[in-house]
Amino acid sequence: MPVYNQPVKLPVQIQSFDEYQEVYAHSVSKPENFWAEQADTFYWRKRWDKTLEWNFTDPDVKWFQGGKLNITENCLDRHLAERGDQAAIVFEPNEPGDPVITLSYRELHAEVCKTANALHELGIGKGDRVCFYMPMVPELAISVLACARIGAIHSVVFAGFSAQALADRVNDADCKMIICSDYNKRGAKNIPVKQVVDEAMAIGCSTIETVLVHKNTGGDITWDPSYDLWYHEQVDHQSSECEAEAMDAEDVLFILYTSGSTGKPKGIVHTCGGYMLYTAFSFLNVFQYQPGDVYWCTADIGWITGHSYILYGPLLCGATSMMFEGVPTYPDAGRFWQICEKHKVNQFYTAPTAIRALMAKGDEHVEKYDLSDLKVIGSVGEPINEEAWEWYKEKVGRNVVPIVDTWWQTETGGMMISGLGNYSPQKATFAGYPLPGIQPCLVGKESIKENKGNPAEGLLCVKFPWPSMLRTTWGDHERCKNTYFSTVPGMYFTGDGARRDENGMYRIVGRVDDVINVSGHRMGTAEVENAIDEHSRVVESAVVGYPHDIKGQGIYAYVIMGPGSHDLDLIKQEIIAVVRKEIGPIAKPDKIQFVDALPKTRSGKIMRRILRKVAANELENLGDTSTLLNPEAVESIIAGRDI
Ligand code: PRX
């Protein structure tokens, strides 16, 4: 058996624009051959029988059927011979003076095995769901990989969500275990994480057998001996060897919840084989990672970016991947750049919202650091505006480092449209060209036909499967079909609108559905409305996004109150509290306007287009209001708007 002694092979790494064009042409003319060649560079316990089977009607997509693998063998075991002592994860703590923790590939392998053994002992096996509610600490990375090692399905919930949101996610997937920390150190704050888990348990998480608690700060917590166990007491004495479970390529690797245009977040399902291949392939090509480089993605592992590009992609490629516990502005707005200098970071990946926030704090915070090790800087999560792009290029990239603006989604598993390091043409605010194997197209809104040629504009769709695409939404395949595969028959619909320029480069315009993007976090307007409506005196609400200097979009809520007199300032506070309780602080409205009525069509639908214009203070062209049931509502909304 182990086969890991063979030299580690990696997918093709494109190194010129000509090569990109050649590889791209091959990847779309013979997709199965192309992906099979790339997949052959990994370690499979058993090679697959059939590369691809698909239809976008049911939908049903299967890559590498019959193949057996374990992603952690590819992330860890196969690197041991060549780079066992190289840093796999470098953890930079919240407090600048606290010790950095470095885990070599050998150490990470041992820790993952120990935790995997502990999970086994606690009754977790293949297919069981384990929920995570943790800060950015090494134990999060270790125990997520430990799940993958034994074939358990991880469902990481961002530790800023509320107890209710956590309970909803635990219950949707019938998780057996929650792994959490006692506290989360973020800037000057010490956030009680375990307390939120206690509250979720009190709300009701009947399938949870164990809450495994990682001691992060050692602060006081309450303890329920019927299910609470200390992580270290279960893990420390375990053996550092653990046979990896052989998974089918199409077995579920993880679930990750994300918001859509309907009320309830959906559990996006990713499977083992295709996700492994595509995260590695895209990481290697977009960031142009070279052996020995230090790569840093500032995302949280609670989001897809952290899954694919802190953990899996980099580790599959034998990279050194940094994890940062803190926030960009603590102890001051130079923290990111101080970390880049300190660790000689070569590839840096962050979100436009962070760039805008730091830009607003003044150039002196970035100018004083040596950023000469940077080779590629990346952006993800929302459209990057021109000003932020130029600042990033000039101040961080010092006008020599390429920006990769990476467009993708929780559902796509990996980066879809992006520059490849320095090898693609650059154009501010344009994500650029599709990665090899990715076949985007723009579809006319009215005609539902592909808008061919350059330039073009329309709904951004993808017409051919790629290895890391979502397979379903957990427990509700119909929802997956309706959300992604029915708007444009025969295609995957992203929910975004985009433009293609005369050279074929793509620019993402933004969501065309009822999803807003607040600081790079996806929020469904219906989800926020449902939360607001929980307030006992609220009759109805409508939520829209509006342009926000730092967050990209802010949340604007129009609220109708029940009869009687109200202390509106107090009610505003209560509404914010209700949203925090139902979803979490990331969803709290920035502006709340009390209204008597919402503009509605004759069929009773809220006309959000008008609400969006009023929230953006774009009153010149409100569009056609003649179909409204109550045009007078518009005037009073304009008069009372919050600007
Ligand atoms: O609207 C697009 C926007 O973020 C959405 C996906 O959000 P999420 O699933 O949370 O994943 C974020 C991280 C991959 C997309 O539908 N988006 C993401 N990246 C970009 C972007 N919009 C413009 N440019 C991007 N680079």
XYZ file of C-alpha atoms and ligand atoms in Angstrom:
669
model
C 0.000 0.000 0.000
C 1.110 3.418 0.726
C 1.867 4.775 -2.411
C 2.560 8.103 -0.828
C 6.229 7.484 -1.318
C 5.838 8.363 -4.929
C 6.714 11.920 -5.896
C 3.787 14.281 -5.410
C 2.279 15.275 -8.707
C 0.168 18.367 -9.110
C -2.275 19.528 -11.777
C -0.968 21.577 -14.665
C 0.173 25.074 -13.745
C -0.372 27.450 -16.630
C 2.412 29.973 -17.133
C 1.477 32.263 -19.969
C -1.657 33.668 -21.544
C -1.003 31.636 -24.684
C -0.806 28.507 -22.612
C -4.051 29.479 -20.897
C -5.753 29.752 -24.262
C -4.450 26.380 -25.368
C -5.386 24.643 -22.145
C -8.776 26.329 -22.119
C -9.517 25.211 -25.667
C -8.594 21.624 -24.809
C -10.583 21.736 -21.563
C -13.794 22.658 -23.307
C -13.368 20.552 -26.409
C -12.542 17.404 -24.427
C -13.628 18.129 -20.866
C -13.588 14.546 -19.708
C -10.087 13.943 -21.008
C -8.861 17.171 -19.559
C -10.230 16.551 -16.075
C -9.192 12.911 -16.092
C -5.599 13.978 -16.872
C -5.700 16.410 -13.963
C -7.371 13.964 -11.595
C -4.680 11.398 -12.335
C -2.168 13.554 -10.481
C -3.853 12.712 -7.133
C -3.694 9.643 -5.015
C -6.744 7.445 -5.506
C -7.233 4.234 -3.597
C -9.019 3.038 -6.685
C -9.179 4.823 -10.011
C -12.632 5.824 -11.236
C -14.625 3.946 -13.851
C -16.481 6.810 -15.452
C -15.221 10.389 -15.596
C -18.511 12.234 -15.952
C -22.202 11.620 -16.103
C -24.545 14.560 -16.031
C -27.774 16.250 -16.784
C -28.815 19.743 -15.730
C -32.505 18.882 -15.765
C -32.916 16.725 -12.666
C -30.115 17.858 -11.973
C -27.653 15.009 -11.585
C -23.892 15.423 -11.836
C -21.367 12.712 -11.052
C -17.635 13.007 -11.502
C -15.197 10.108 -11.221
C -17.798 7.490 -10.396
C -16.374 4.352 -8.873
C -13.240 6.181 -7.729
C -12.144 5.750 -4.123
C -10.113 8.300 -2.240
C -9.709 10.198 0.952
C -9.064 13.896 0.569
C -6.927 14.026 3.722
C -4.520 11.448 2.304
C -4.030 13.875 -0.541
C -3.798 16.882 1.779
C -1.481 15.281 4.301
C -0.131 11.747 3.921
C 1.212 12.064 0.437
C 3.225 15.160 1.379
C 4.987 13.548 4.325
C 7.926 12.092 2.436
C 8.763 15.245 0.521
C 7.755 18.007 2.887
C 6.890 16.482 6.232
C 8.781 19.190 8.085
C 7.532 22.092 6.013
C 4.884 24.330 7.612
C 1.392 23.351 6.522
C -0.468 25.823 8.714
C 0.933 28.955 10.302
C -1.397 30.409 12.895
C -1.108 34.104 13.692
C -2.970 34.864 16.929
C -5.247 37.783 17.673
C -2.711 39.460 19.987
C 0.340 40.534 17.991
C 2.722 39.493 20.757
C 1.310 36.019 21.381
C 3.179 33.030 20.011
C 2.718 31.997 16.421
C 1.787 28.317 16.102
C 3.298 26.444 13.199
C 2.119 22.972 12.296
C 4.306 21.082 9.872
C 2.697 18.587 7.525
C 3.864 15.834 9.881
C 2.417 17.566 12.933
C -0.841 18.417 11.221
C -1.142 14.824 10.050
C -0.615 13.569 13.612
C -3.110 16.040 15.086
C -5.737 15.238 12.494
C -5.308 11.517 13.176
C -5.607 12.024 16.936
C -8.806 14.005 16.583
C -10.142 11.526 14.045
C -9.551 8.718 16.538
C -11.325 10.705 19.239
C -14.311 11.310 16.963
C -14.482 7.603 16.199
C -14.399 6.783 19.869
C -17.276 9.187 20.428
C -19.360 7.299 17.919
C -18.872 9.438 14.844
C -18.579 7.466 11.638
C -18.869 7.749 7.907
C -21.822 9.879 6.814
C -22.539 11.353 10.275
C -22.853 15.122 10.389
C -20.666 17.178 12.687
C -21.362 20.859 13.174
C -18.594 23.368 13.912
C -19.044 26.645 15.732
C -15.537 27.871 16.340
C -13.192 30.814 15.987
C -10.206 30.730 13.640
C -7.944 28.503 15.703
C -5.777 25.575 14.553
C -8.153 23.101 16.238
C -10.846 24.144 13.773
C -8.657 23.195 10.818
C -7.557 20.011 12.549
C -11.009 18.793 13.451
C -12.581 19.669 10.093
C -9.890 17.538 8.452
C -10.451 14.868 11.112
C -14.059 14.591 9.975
C -12.952 14.198 6.384
C -10.460 11.554 7.512
C -13.194 9.299 8.872
C -15.794 10.169 6.265
C -17.959 12.265 8.578
C -19.628 15.241 6.923
C -18.626 18.616 8.295
C -21.009 21.534 8.488
C -19.157 24.626 9.608
C -21.316 27.474 10.885
C -19.650 30.893 11.006
C -19.241 31.743 14.688
C -20.966 35.106 14.241
C -24.368 33.483 13.653
C -26.912 33.476 16.460
C -28.021 30.530 18.584
C -31.227 30.296 16.568
C -29.324 30.212 13.276
C -26.977 27.588 14.690
C -29.867 25.440 15.941
C -31.599 25.716 12.555
C -28.476 24.473 10.782
C -27.841 21.683 13.287
C -31.412 20.493 12.926
C -31.557 20.751 9.155
C -28.656 18.311 8.879
C -29.454 16.217 11.985
C -25.949 16.716 13.298
C -24.720 14.338 15.979
C -22.035 16.536 17.424
C -21.114 20.193 17.786
C -17.465 21.140 18.101
C -17.006 24.597 19.584
C -14.586 26.725 21.604
C -15.164 28.337 24.952
C -14.459 31.886 23.727
C -13.437 33.677 20.570
C -10.769 36.390 20.735
C -11.485 39.007 18.106
C -9.725 42.315 18.421
C -10.404 43.708 21.851
C -13.456 41.488 22.276
C -13.755 38.143 23.964
C -16.857 36.536 22.522
C -18.617 33.783 24.504
C -18.935 31.060 21.888
C -19.913 28.189 24.152
C -22.728 30.269 25.570
C -24.278 30.516 22.090
C -24.036 26.741 21.769
C -25.735 26.392 25.177
C -28.523 28.636 23.925
C -28.852 26.596 20.730
C -29.081 23.425 22.816
C -31.780 25.090 24.921
C -33.712 26.013 21.759
C -33.540 22.325 20.875
C -30.948 20.286 19.001
C -32.319 16.846 19.675
C -29.880 14.935 17.485
C -26.800 16.273 19.261
C -25.155 13.642 21.437
C -21.932 15.464 22.239
C -20.670 19.022 22.429
C -16.900 18.895 22.206
C -15.426 22.035 23.742
C -12.027 23.349 22.777
C -10.399 25.404 25.530
C -9.293 28.580 23.798
C -9.132 31.188 26.559
C -9.990 29.090 29.616
C -12.694 31.602 30.584
C -15.722 30.593 32.625
C -18.374 28.560 30.868
C -21.388 26.614 31.970
C -21.174 22.870 31.648
C -23.801 20.249 31.034
C -22.272 16.896 31.907
C -24.897 15.071 29.882
C -23.310 16.159 26.622
C -20.312 18.480 27.177
C -16.809 17.046 26.847
C -13.434 18.773 26.685
C -11.720 18.478 23.338
C -8.262 18.029 24.861
C -9.428 15.286 27.226
C -10.750 13.302 24.302
C -7.913 14.004 21.886
C -4.595 14.304 23.707
C -4.068 10.634 24.538
C -5.068 9.310 21.131
C -2.780 7.580 18.686
C -1.332 9.775 15.966
C -2.132 7.240 13.286
C -5.595 6.812 11.869
C -6.443 4.862 8.776
C -8.346 7.100 6.407
C -11.796 6.028 5.291
C -11.938 5.174 1.610
C -14.657 7.426 0.211
C -16.482 7.214 -3.070
C -15.693 10.167 -5.268
C -19.347 11.173 -5.015
C -19.696 10.711 -1.235
C -20.519 13.935 0.575
C -17.494 15.768 1.943
C -19.303 18.683 3.540
C -22.399 20.818 3.820
C -22.155 24.571 3.964
C -25.217 26.738 4.509
C -25.769 29.802 2.424
C -28.551 32.301 1.915
C -30.780 32.438 -1.094
C -33.758 34.426 -2.183
C -36.202 32.340 -0.176
C -36.395 32.394 3.614
C -34.428 29.424 4.818
C -30.672 29.058 4.229
C -29.783 26.036 2.140
C -27.176 23.415 2.868
C -24.950 23.319 -0.196
C -23.552 19.821 -0.667
C -20.040 19.168 -1.990
C -18.571 15.775 -2.702
C -15.083 14.357 -2.323
C -13.462 13.719 -5.690
C -14.417 16.673 -7.856
C -14.030 19.174 -5.032
C -10.545 17.870 -4.314
C -9.477 18.193 -7.911
C -10.914 21.610 -8.583
C -9.823 23.368 -5.389
C -6.243 22.226 -5.949
C -6.268 23.036 -9.647
C -7.705 26.520 -9.172
C -5.474 27.337 -6.193
C -2.362 26.436 -8.106
C -3.282 28.438 -11.168
C -4.921 31.555 -9.782
C -2.336 32.167 -7.077
C 0.571 30.702 -9.050
C 1.791 29.136 -5.848
C 5.422 27.971 -5.927
C 7.036 25.579 -3.437
C 8.211 27.478 -0.371
C 5.775 30.353 -0.776
C 3.719 31.600 2.152
C 0.088 32.012 1.234
C -2.484 33.876 3.305
C -6.228 34.011 2.857
C -7.905 36.244 5.440
C -11.343 34.625 5.178
C -12.999 32.700 7.972
C -13.285 28.931 7.636
C -16.993 29.467 8.331
C -17.357 30.546 4.684
C -16.586 28.681 1.467
C -13.460 30.760 0.857
C -11.938 29.376 4.035
C -12.916 25.808 3.173
C -11.505 25.866 -0.334
C -8.618 28.291 -0.003
C -7.349 28.097 3.557
C -7.746 24.383 3.991
C -8.266 22.095 1.063
C -6.795 23.849 -1.988
C -3.516 24.912 -0.372
C -2.974 21.686 1.576
C -3.651 19.561 -1.483
C -0.844 21.469 -3.203
C 1.572 21.157 -0.283
C 1.415 24.884 0.418
C 2.061 26.824 3.603
C -1.290 28.338 4.473
C -1.734 30.992 7.125
C -4.665 31.270 9.521
C -5.372 34.518 11.318
C -7.443 34.626 14.474
C -8.079 38.361 14.628
C -9.506 41.287 12.694
C -7.890 43.709 10.200
C -8.145 46.732 12.480
C -6.670 45.377 15.719
C -4.558 46.708 17.269
C -4.609 49.138 14.332
C -5.421 49.329 10.650
C -1.921 48.161 9.731
C -2.386 44.653 11.107
C -2.787 42.857 7.766
C 0.308 44.515 6.370
C 2.299 43.943 9.531
C 1.464 40.236 9.251
C 2.412 40.211 5.562
C 5.788 41.736 6.411
C 6.386 39.498 9.424
C 5.640 36.227 7.609
C 6.944 37.346 4.220
C 3.598 36.554 2.668
C 3.758 35.824 -1.066
C 0.086 35.494 -1.948
C -2.533 37.495 -0.113
C -6.271 37.002 -0.540
C -8.955 39.192 1.009
C -12.356 40.819 0.419
C -13.187 44.256 -1.034
C -14.960 45.229 2.175
C -11.695 44.852 4.109
C -9.826 46.793 1.425
C -12.331 49.654 1.601
C -12.307 49.702 5.399
C -8.512 49.874 5.490
C -8.346 52.394 2.661
C -10.572 54.681 4.747
C -8.107 54.534 7.661
C -5.331 56.209 5.714
C -2.338 55.190 3.605
C 0.208 55.506 6.396
C -0.930 52.160 7.829
C 0.101 50.290 4.719
C 2.986 52.430 3.482
C 5.187 51.737 6.464
C 5.432 47.994 5.870
C 7.709 46.042 3.586
C 5.402 44.166 1.239
C 8.066 43.244 -1.279
C 7.468 39.502 -0.911
C 3.980 39.766 -2.373
C 3.626 38.159 -5.788
C -0.150 37.958 -6.171
C -2.970 39.731 -4.341
C -6.527 38.511 -4.566
C -10.053 39.734 -4.038
C -13.223 37.743 -3.427
C -16.774 37.919 -2.229
C -18.314 40.946 -3.934
C -17.703 43.234 -6.865
C -14.626 45.372 -6.255
C -15.185 49.026 -7.085
C -12.620 50.876 -9.156
C -11.342 53.050 -6.315
C -10.692 50.074 -4.069
C -9.084 48.162 -6.953
C -6.709 51.063 -7.705
C -5.812 51.518 -4.052
C -5.146 47.796 -3.621
C -2.996 47.771 -6.734
C -1.015 50.868 -5.781
C -0.708 50.690 -2.013
C -0.597 46.970 -1.409
C 0.638 45.725 -4.764
C 2.992 48.731 -5.128
C 1.920 48.849 -8.767
C 3.846 45.706 -9.655
C 1.843 42.888 -8.144
C -1.102 41.499 -10.151
C -4.589 41.503 -8.667
C -6.675 38.394 -9.137
C -10.329 39.300 -8.780
C -11.861 35.876 -8.242
C -15.549 35.390 -8.936
C -17.176 32.296 -7.506
C -19.770 31.112 -4.999
C -20.442 28.653 -2.200
C -22.205 26.583 -4.837
C -19.309 26.544 -7.286
C -16.867 25.204 -4.682
C -13.938 26.932 -6.360
C -12.910 30.047 -8.286
C -14.607 30.240 -11.687
C -13.633 33.503 -13.333
C -10.326 35.091 -12.424
C -6.930 36.140 -13.603
C -4.147 33.575 -13.284
C -1.381 35.305 -11.346
C 0.520 37.585 -13.660
C -0.422 35.665 -16.782
C -3.767 37.273 -17.595
C -4.658 40.737 -18.814
C -5.708 43.040 -15.980
C -8.617 45.431 -16.053
C -9.972 47.195 -12.982
C -13.295 45.753 -11.773
C -13.187 42.890 -14.292
C -12.804 39.396 -12.881
C -11.436 38.388 -16.287
C -11.560 35.033 -18.038
C -13.063 31.699 -17.040
C -10.701 29.117 -15.623
C -10.023 26.072 -17.774
C -13.009 23.763 -17.818
C -15.456 26.526 -16.913
C -18.012 27.417 -19.572
C -19.865 30.565 -18.528
C -22.432 32.237 -20.689
C -24.669 35.259 -20.545
C -28.361 34.811 -21.031
C -30.791 37.510 -22.073
C -33.244 38.331 -19.317
C -36.239 38.503 -21.556
C -35.553 35.861 -24.147
C -33.771 33.279 -21.960
C -31.380 32.718 -24.832
C -27.625 32.858 -24.737
C -26.259 36.293 -25.645
C -23.482 35.280 -27.981
C -20.576 37.425 -29.072
C -18.630 40.185 -27.402
C -19.673 42.461 -25.882
C -22.742 41.060 -24.181
C -24.664 41.361 -20.965
C -27.103 39.152 -19.096
C -27.690 36.534 -16.467
C -24.494 34.714 -15.655
C -24.955 30.987 -16.213
C -22.695 27.992 -16.685
C -23.543 25.519 -19.382
C -21.326 22.560 -18.621
C -20.524 20.840 -15.326
C -17.245 21.401 -13.525
C -15.827 19.073 -10.888
C -16.509 21.118 -7.735
C -20.055 22.188 -8.462
C -22.747 21.644 -5.851
C -24.517 18.307 -6.157
C -27.676 19.126 -4.258
C -29.060 21.119 -1.363
C -29.135 19.008 1.755
C -32.420 17.166 2.236
C -34.202 18.998 -0.566
C -33.108 18.204 -4.094
C -36.163 19.936 -5.539
C -34.957 23.192 -4.063
C -31.600 22.784 -5.761
C -33.352 22.200 -9.041
C -35.695 25.158 -8.660
C -33.054 27.578 -7.478
C -30.248 26.836 -9.888
C -31.510 24.804 -12.825
C -34.944 26.072 -13.719
C -34.492 29.801 -14.432
C -32.586 28.989 -17.605
C -33.389 25.452 -18.712
C -30.316 23.307 -19.241
C -27.958 25.667 -17.427
C -26.705 26.389 -13.946
C -27.921 29.884 -13.030
C -25.668 31.754 -10.621
C -28.015 34.507 -9.420
C -25.536 37.103 -10.712
C -25.688 39.428 -13.647
C -22.540 40.056 -15.707
C -21.079 41.803 -18.735
C -18.532 40.575 -21.236
C -16.322 43.135 -22.938
C -15.033 43.178 -26.479
C -12.101 40.951 -25.469
C -14.228 38.377 -23.716
C -13.405 39.478 -20.180
C -16.183 39.214 -17.624
C -17.301 41.846 -15.184
C -19.693 40.764 -12.461
C -22.385 43.357 -11.955
C -24.001 41.854 -8.862
C -26.953 39.765 -7.756
C -30.093 39.879 -9.815
C -32.176 38.018 -7.228
C -33.275 38.950 -3.717
C -29.882 38.314 -2.241
C -27.780 41.145 -0.890
C -24.094 41.130 -0.261
C -23.165 42.853 2.974
C -19.423 43.030 3.572
C -19.050 40.013 1.312
C -21.624 38.066 3.349
C -24.645 36.776 1.535
C -28.012 37.634 3.028
C -31.420 36.722 1.730
C -33.803 39.653 2.001
C -36.600 37.228 2.899
C -34.489 35.821 5.705
C -34.006 39.277 7.237
C -37.685 40.111 6.727
C -38.732 36.931 8.510
C -36.530 37.911 11.424
C -37.930 41.458 11.592
C -41.471 40.103 11.421
C -40.773 38.154 14.613
C -41.119 41.462 16.469
C -44.581 41.296 17.996
C -45.648 44.754 16.811
C -44.382 44.530 13.258
C -47.062 43.846 10.675
C -44.937 43.608 7.564
C -41.474 44.468 6.378
C -39.476 44.689 3.178
C -35.701 44.608 3.049
C -33.459 45.776 0.220
C -29.774 46.475 -0.241
C -28.399 49.966 -0.867
C -24.892 51.153 -1.792
C -22.668 51.402 1.265
C -19.150 52.882 1.171
C -17.491 50.186 3.243
C -19.838 47.212 3.254
C -20.600 47.306 -0.470
C -24.258 46.974 0.355
C -26.084 47.981 3.506
C -29.416 46.622 4.706
C -32.378 48.982 4.412
C -35.610 47.850 6.079
C -39.054 49.300 5.471
C -41.323 48.381 8.354
C -45.070 48.644 8.891
C -46.133 48.732 12.531
C -49.422 47.587 14.032
C -51.982 50.036 15.395
C -51.355 52.165 18.455
C -48.604 54.561 19.427
C -45.005 53.450 19.409
C -41.729 54.742 20.696
C -40.043 54.367 17.327
C -36.476 54.704 18.579
C -37.113 51.947 21.042
C -38.775 49.790 18.402
C -35.743 50.262 16.128
C -33.490 48.959 18.880
C -35.826 46.040 19.451
C -35.932 45.188 15.747
C -32.156 45.164 15.625
C -32.116 42.934 18.702
C -34.592 40.542 17.106
C -32.485 40.258 13.945
C -29.359 39.647 16.001
C -31.194 36.925 17.846
C -32.686 35.264 14.788
C -29.679 35.457 12.458
C -26.751 37.278 14.035
C -25.143 40.734 14.022
C -24.128 40.486 10.352
C -27.784 40.775 9.325
C -28.775 43.797 11.377
C -30.380 46.570 9.344
C -28.305 49.707 8.830
C -31.412 51.775 8.244
C -34.995 51.276 9.314
C -37.798 53.379 7.905
C -41.309 53.096 9.313
C -43.937 53.286 6.598
C -47.708 53.069 6.408
C -47.770 50.905 3.319
C -45.435 49.157 0.876
C -45.814 49.661 -2.864
C -47.542 46.581 -4.206
C -48.568 45.284 -7.572
C -52.146 44.341 -8.197
C -51.224 40.737 -7.554
C -49.997 41.727 -4.101
C -46.249 41.504 -4.729
C -44.011 44.110 -3.140
C -42.357 46.199 -5.831
C -38.803 45.991 -4.609
C -37.375 47.795 -7.584
C -38.911 51.005 -6.254
C -37.805 50.327 -2.699
C -34.256 49.772 -3.900
C -34.259 53.076 -5.766
C -35.578 55.001 -2.784
C -33.033 53.358 -0.475
C -30.259 54.311 -2.906
C -31.727 57.814 -3.087
C -32.079 57.499 -6.852
C -35.361 59.244 -7.293
C -35.080 60.576 -10.831
C -36.106 57.416 -12.526
C -38.373 55.272 -10.448
C -39.609 53.435 -13.491
C -43.138 52.502 -14.253
C -45.393 52.804 -11.215
C -48.631 52.535 -13.153
C -49.116 48.891 -12.310
C -49.103 49.660 -8.611
C -52.143 49.064 -6.508
C -51.213 51.970 -4.238
C -49.044 54.553 -6.026
C -49.554 56.993 -3.148
C -47.414 54.730 -0.941
C -44.397 55.683 -3.037
C -44.705 59.375 -2.277
C -44.900 58.926 1.445
C -41.967 56.514 1.372
C -39.887 59.069 -0.522
C -40.855 61.785 1.932
C -39.841 59.716 4.937
C -36.689 58.104 3.546
C -33.617 57.680 5.715
C -30.638 59.238 3.943
O -22.645 37.893 -6.141
C -21.459 37.139 -6.217
C -20.526 37.590 -5.130
O -20.739 36.720 -4.036
C -21.704 35.735 -4.377
C -21.330 34.427 -3.759
O -21.337 34.556 -2.369
P -20.834 33.357 -1.469
O -21.517 32.105 -1.876
O -21.000 33.773 -0.061
O -19.322 33.178 -1.816
C -18.440 34.219 -1.585
C -17.039 33.746 -1.787
C -16.781 32.957 -2.983
C -21.705 35.701 -5.868
O -22.912 35.187 -6.381
N -19.120 37.518 -5.541
C -18.197 36.638 -5.127
N -16.993 36.928 -5.661
C -17.162 38.007 -6.440
C -18.517 38.380 -6.368
N -18.999 39.427 -7.069
C -18.147 40.105 -7.841
N -16.848 39.825 -7.940
C -16.296 38.790 -7.266
N -14.993 38.545 -7.365
